[in-house]
Coordinates of C-alpha atoms (C1' of nucleotides) in Angstrom, one line a residue:
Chain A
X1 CA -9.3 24.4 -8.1
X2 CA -7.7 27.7 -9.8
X3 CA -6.3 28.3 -12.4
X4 CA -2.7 27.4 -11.9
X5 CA 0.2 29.5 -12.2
X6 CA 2.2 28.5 -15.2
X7 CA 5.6 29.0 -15.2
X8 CA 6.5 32.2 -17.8
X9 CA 9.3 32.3 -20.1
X10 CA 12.4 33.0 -17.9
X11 CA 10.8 31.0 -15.0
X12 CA 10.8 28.1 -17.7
X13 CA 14.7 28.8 -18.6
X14 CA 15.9 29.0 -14.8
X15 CA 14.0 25.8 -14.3
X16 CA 15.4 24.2 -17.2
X17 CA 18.4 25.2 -17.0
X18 CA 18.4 23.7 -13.5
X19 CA 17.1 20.8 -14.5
X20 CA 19.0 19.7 -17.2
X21 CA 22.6 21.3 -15.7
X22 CA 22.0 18.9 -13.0
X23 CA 21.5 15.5 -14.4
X24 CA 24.6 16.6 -16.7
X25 CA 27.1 17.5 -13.9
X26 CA 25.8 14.3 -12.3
X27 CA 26.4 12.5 -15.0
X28 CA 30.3 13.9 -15.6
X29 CA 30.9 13.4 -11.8
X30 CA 29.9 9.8 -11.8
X31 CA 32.2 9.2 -14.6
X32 CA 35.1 10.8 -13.8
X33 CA 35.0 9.3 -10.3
X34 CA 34.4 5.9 -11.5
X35 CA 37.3 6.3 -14.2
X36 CA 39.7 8.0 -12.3
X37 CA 39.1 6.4 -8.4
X38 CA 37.2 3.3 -8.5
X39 CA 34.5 5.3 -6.6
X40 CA 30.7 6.2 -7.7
X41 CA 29.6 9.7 -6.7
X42 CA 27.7 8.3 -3.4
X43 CA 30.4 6.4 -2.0
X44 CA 33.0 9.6 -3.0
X45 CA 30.5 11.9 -1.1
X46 CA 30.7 9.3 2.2
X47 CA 34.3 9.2 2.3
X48 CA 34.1 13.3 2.3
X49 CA 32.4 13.8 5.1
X50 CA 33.8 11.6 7.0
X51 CA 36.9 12.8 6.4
X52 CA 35.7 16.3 7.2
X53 CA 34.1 15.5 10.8
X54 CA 35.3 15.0 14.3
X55 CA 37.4 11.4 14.5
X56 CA 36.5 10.6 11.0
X57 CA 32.8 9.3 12.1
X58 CA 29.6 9.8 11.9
X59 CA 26.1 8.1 12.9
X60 CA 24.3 6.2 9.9
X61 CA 21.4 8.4 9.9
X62 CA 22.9 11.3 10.5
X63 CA 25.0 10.7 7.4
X64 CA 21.7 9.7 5.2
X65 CA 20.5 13.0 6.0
X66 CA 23.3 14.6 4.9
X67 CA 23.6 12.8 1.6
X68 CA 19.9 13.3 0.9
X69 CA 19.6 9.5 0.3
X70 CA 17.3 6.5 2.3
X71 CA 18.7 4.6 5.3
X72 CA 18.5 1.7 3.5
X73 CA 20.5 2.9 0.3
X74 CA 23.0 3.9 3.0
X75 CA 23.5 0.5 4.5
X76 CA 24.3 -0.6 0.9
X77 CA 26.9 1.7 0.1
X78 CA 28.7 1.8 3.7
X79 CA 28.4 -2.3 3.0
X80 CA 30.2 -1.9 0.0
X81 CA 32.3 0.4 1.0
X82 CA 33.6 -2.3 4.3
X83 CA 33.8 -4.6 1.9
X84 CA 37.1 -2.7 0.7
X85 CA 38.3 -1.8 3.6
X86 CA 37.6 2.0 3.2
X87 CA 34.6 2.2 6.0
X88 CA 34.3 0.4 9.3
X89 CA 31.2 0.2 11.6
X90 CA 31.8 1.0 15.3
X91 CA 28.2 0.5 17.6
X92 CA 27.6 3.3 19.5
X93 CA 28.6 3.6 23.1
X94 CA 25.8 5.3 24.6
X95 CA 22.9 4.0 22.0
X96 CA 23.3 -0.1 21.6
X97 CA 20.9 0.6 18.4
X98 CA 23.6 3.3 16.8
X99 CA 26.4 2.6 14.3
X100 CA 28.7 5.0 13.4
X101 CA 30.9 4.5 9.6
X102 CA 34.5 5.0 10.6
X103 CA 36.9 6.2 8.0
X104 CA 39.6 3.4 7.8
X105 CA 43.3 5.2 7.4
X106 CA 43.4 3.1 3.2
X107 CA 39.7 5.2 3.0
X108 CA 41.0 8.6 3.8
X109 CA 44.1 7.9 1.6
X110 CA 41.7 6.9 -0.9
X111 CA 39.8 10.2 -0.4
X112 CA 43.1 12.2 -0.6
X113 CA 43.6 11.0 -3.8
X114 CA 40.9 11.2 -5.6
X115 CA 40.2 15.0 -4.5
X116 CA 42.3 16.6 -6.9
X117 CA 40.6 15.5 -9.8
X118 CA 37.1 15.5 -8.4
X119 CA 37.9 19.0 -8.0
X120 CA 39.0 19.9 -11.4
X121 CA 35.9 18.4 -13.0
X122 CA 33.7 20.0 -10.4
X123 CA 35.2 23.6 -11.7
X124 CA 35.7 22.2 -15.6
X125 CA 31.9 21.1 -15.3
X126 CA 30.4 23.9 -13.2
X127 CA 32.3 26.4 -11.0
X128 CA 34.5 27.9 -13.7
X129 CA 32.0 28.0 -16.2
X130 CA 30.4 30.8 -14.1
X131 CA 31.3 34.1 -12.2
X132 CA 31.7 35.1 -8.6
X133 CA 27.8 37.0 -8.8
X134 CA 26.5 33.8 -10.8
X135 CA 28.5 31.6 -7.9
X136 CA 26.7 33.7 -5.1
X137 CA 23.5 33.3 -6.4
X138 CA 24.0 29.4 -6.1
X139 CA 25.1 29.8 -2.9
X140 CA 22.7 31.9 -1.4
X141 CA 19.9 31.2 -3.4
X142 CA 19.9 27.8 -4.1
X143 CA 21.3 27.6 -0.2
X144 CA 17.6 28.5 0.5
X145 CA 15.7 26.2 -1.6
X146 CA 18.2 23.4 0.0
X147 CA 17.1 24.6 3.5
X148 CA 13.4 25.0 3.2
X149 CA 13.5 21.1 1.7
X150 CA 15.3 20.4 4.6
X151 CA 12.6 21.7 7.1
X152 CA 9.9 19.8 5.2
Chain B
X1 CA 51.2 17.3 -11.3
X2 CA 50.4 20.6 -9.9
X3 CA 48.8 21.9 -6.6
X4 CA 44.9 21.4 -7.3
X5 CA 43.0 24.4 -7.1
X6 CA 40.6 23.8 -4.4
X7 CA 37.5 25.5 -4.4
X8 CA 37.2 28.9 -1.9
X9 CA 34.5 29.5 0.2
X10 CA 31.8 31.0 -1.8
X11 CA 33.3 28.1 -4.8
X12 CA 32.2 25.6 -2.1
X13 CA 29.4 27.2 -0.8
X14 CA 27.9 27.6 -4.3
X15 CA 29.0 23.7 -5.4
X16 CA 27.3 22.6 -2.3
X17 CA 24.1 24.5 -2.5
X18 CA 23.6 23.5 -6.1
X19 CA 24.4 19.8 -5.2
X20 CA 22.0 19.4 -2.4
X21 CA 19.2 21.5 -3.7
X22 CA 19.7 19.1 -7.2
X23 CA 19.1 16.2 -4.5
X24 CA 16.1 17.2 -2.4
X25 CA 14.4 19.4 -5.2
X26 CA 14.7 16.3 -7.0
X27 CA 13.3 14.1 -4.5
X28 CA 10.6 16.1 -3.9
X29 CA 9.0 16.3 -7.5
X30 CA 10.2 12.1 -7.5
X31 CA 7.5 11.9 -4.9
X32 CA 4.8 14.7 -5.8
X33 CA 4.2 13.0 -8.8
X34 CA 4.5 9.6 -7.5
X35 CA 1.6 10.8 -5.2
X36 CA -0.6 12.7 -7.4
X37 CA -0.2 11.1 -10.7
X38 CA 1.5 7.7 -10.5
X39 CA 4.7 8.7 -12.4
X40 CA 7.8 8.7 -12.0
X41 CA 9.8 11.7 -12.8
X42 CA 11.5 10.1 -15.4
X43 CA 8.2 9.4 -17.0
X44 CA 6.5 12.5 -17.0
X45 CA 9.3 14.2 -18.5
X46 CA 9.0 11.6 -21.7
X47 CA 5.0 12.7 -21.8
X48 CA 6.0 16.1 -21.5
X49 CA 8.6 16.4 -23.9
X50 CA 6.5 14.1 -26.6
X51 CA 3.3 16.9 -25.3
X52 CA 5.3 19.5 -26.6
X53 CA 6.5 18.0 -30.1
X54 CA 5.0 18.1 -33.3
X55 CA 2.6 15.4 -34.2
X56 CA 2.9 14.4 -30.0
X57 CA 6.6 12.0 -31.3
X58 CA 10.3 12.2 -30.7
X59 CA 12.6 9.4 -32.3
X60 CA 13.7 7.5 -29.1
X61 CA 17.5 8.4 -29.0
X62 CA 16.4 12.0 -30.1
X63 CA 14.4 11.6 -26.5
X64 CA 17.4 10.2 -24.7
X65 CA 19.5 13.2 -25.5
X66 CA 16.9 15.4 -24.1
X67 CA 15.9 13.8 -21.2
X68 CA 19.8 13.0 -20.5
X69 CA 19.4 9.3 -19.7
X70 CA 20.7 6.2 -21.6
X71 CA 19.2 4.3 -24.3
X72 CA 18.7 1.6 -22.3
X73 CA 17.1 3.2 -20.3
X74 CA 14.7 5.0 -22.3
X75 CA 13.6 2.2 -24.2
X76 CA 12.8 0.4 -20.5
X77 CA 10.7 4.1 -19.1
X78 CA 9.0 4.0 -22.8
X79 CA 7.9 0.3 -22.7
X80 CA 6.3 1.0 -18.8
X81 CA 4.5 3.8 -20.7
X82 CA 3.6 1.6 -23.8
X83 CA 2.2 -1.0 -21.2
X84 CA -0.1 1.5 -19.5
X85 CA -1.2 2.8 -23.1
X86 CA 0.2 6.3 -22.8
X87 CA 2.4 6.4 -25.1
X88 CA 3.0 4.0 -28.4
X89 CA 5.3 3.0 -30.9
X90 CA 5.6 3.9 -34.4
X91 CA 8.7 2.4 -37.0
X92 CA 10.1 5.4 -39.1
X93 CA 9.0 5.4 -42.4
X94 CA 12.7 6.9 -43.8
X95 CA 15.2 4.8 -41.7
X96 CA 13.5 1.4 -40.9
X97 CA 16.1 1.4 -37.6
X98 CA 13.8 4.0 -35.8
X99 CA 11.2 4.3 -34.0
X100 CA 9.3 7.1 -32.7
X101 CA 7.4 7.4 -28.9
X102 CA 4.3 8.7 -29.6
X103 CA 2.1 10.0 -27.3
X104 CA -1.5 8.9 -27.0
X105 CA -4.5 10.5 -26.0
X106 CA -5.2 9.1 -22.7
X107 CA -1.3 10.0 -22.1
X108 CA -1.7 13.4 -23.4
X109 CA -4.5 13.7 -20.7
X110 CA -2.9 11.9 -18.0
X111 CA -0.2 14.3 -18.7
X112 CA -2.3 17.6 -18.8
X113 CA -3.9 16.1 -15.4
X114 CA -0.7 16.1 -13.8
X115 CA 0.8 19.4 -15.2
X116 CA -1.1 21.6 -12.1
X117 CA 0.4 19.7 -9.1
X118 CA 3.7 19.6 -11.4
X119 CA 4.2 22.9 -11.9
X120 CA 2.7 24.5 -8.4
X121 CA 5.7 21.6 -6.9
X122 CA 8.8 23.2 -8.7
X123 CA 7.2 26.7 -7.8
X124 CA 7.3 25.7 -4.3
X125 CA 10.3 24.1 -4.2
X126 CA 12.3 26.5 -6.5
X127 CA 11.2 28.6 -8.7
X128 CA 9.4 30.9 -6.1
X129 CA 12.4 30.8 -3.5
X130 CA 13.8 32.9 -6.2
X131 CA 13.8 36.0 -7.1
X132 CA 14.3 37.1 -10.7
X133 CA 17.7 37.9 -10.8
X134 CA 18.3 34.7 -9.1
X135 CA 16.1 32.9 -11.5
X136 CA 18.1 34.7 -14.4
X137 CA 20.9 33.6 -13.3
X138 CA 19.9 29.6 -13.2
X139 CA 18.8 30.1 -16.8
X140 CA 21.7 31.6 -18.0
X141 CA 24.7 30.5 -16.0
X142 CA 23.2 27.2 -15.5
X143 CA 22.0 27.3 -19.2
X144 CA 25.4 27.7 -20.4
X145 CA 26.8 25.0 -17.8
X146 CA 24.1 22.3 -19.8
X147 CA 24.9 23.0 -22.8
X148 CA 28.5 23.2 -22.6
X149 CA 28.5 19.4 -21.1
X150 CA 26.2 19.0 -23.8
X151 CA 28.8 19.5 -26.6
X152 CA 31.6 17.1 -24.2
Chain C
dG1 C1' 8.3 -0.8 37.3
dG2 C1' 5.4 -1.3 33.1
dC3 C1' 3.6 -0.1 28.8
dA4 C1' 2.8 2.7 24.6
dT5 C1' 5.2 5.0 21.3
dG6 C1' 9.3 6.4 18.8
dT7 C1' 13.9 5.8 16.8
dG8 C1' 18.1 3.5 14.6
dG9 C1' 19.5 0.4 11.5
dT10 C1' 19.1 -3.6 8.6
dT11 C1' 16.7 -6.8 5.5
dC12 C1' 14.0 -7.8 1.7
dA13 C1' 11.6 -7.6 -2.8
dA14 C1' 10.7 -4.8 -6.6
dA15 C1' 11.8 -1.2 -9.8
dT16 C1' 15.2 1.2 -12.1
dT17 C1' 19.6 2.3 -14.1
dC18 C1' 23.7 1.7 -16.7
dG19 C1' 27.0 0.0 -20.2
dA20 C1' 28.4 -3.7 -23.1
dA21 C1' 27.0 -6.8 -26.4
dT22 C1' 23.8 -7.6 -30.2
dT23 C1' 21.0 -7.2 -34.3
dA24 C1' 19.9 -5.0 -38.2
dC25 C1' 20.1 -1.4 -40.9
dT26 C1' 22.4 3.0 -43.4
dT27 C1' 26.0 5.6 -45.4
dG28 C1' 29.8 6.5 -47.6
dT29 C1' 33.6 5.2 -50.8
dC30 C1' 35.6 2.9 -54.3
Chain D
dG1 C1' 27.2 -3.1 -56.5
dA2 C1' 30.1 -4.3 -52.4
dC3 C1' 32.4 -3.6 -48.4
dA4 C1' 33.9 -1.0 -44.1
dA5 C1' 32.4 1.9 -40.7
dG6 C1' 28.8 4.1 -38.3
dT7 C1' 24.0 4.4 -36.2
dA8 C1' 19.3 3.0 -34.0
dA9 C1' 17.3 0.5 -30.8
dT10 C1' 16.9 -3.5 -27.9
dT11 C1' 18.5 -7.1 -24.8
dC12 C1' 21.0 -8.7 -21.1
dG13 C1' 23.3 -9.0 -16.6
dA14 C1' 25.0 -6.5 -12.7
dA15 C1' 24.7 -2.8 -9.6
dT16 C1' 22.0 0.4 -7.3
dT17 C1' 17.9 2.6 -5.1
dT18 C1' 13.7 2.8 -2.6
dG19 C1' 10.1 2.0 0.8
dA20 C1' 7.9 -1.3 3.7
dA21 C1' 8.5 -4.6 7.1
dC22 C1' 11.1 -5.8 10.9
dC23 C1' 13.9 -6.2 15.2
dA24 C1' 15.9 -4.3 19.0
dC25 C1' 16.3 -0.8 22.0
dA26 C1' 15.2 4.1 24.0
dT27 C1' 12.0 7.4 26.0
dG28 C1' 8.1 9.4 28.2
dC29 C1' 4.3 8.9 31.1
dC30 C1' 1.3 6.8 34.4

DNA sequence: GGCATGTGGTTCAAATTCGAATTACTTGTC
DNA sequence: GACAAGTAATTCGAATTTGAACCACATGCC
């Protein structure tokens, strides 16, 4: 085995920086959703894209994938998420083994109003703390390093 | 209460790349080290951080702070490590309250063991998707975005 | 058709995480 | 010195997360 490739000093920083800037924003979301909507992070990010695809619905897995979380952990959340009314399960027509989480009408109303101040702390916490370059180089570049984990 | 500003395109382009590559980036290192050296992320980062400190200790909520977790939590990672002999305790001589990790030899080596697959991970998840601008720009936009949550 | 293999989702147990409460100091301040 | 307020760390219970095992069905191939 070689000699590995250490990281050098502004490798270190972006990697860092990246680190650290992520578990905080995490962090800041969680408690702002929890305060201000009843919601962790998870089951905020679930009622989004529901409420952003076709009918309000999409497949269990297909919404793990999207979430970047296990099946299982999925289950949970959608359970808890029934459990209040804000999610219903519908089996799939075509595959008796698919579910799809529905977003009830009290979920996207939930959604609705929690947005506003999910986005203010997103831009107090992150997007207006940078500029437009700074917000293109997350785009594009971190973009990538979401793809290529994607592929693998 | 005012219209929200919602986020524009390259806003939510850049929120959502930095969101899911903080996921899957993190996922990936959760199970490299898992894998190669039997630790959680969590718990490398303690041996890492003590690694790099003088004397090989860092009071515990010193450690929190940097490793942004809870207390709680800490003192749970820090008795794993205690149980597997990496890393001890030791009271504070000046405040008889505290109590410093420290790390110990087999845990120093455990965590120079690991270091190689560590580092040659984040390269290949991250660091060498980038290019340097890129990577200046995660150290000092992303730098700035840490520490200002830091102060909050 | 019939069978091997793969896929979708849930269940389960174990590990982890958090915050609130607790214990035991320390640090002013008078 | 004594007391109020703050701080360091741990304990505790509840919620969450994960992967492995599992069940039921779908698919491809002979």
């Amino acid at each position: 085995m070689s000699e590995p490739r250490w990281l050098d000093e502004l490798e270190m920083a972006a990697w860092q920086g990246f680190l650290e800037a992520s578990h905080r924003v995490a962090r800041r979301l969680e408690q702002q959703l929890k305060d201000e909507a009843g919601l962790s992070h998870p089951q905020y990010e679930i009622l989004v894209h529901l409420a952003a695809a076709p009918d309000g619905e999409i497949r269990m897995t297909e919404l793990a994938d999207r979430l970047v979380t296990s099946k299982s952990g999925l289950t949970y959340q959608v359970g808890q998420l029934e459990r209040r009314g804000l999610v219903r399960r519908r089996a799939c027509p075509t595959d008796v083994r698919g579910v799809f989480a529905v977003l009830t009408d009290s979920g996207r109303e939930l959604q609705r109003r929690a947005a506003p101040g999910h986005v203010a702390a997103v831009r107090e916490a992150l997007i207006d703390v940078l500029d437009r370059d700074q917000l293109a180089v997350l785009a594009e570049g971190l973009g990538e390093v979401g793809r290529r984990l994607r592929r693998t």
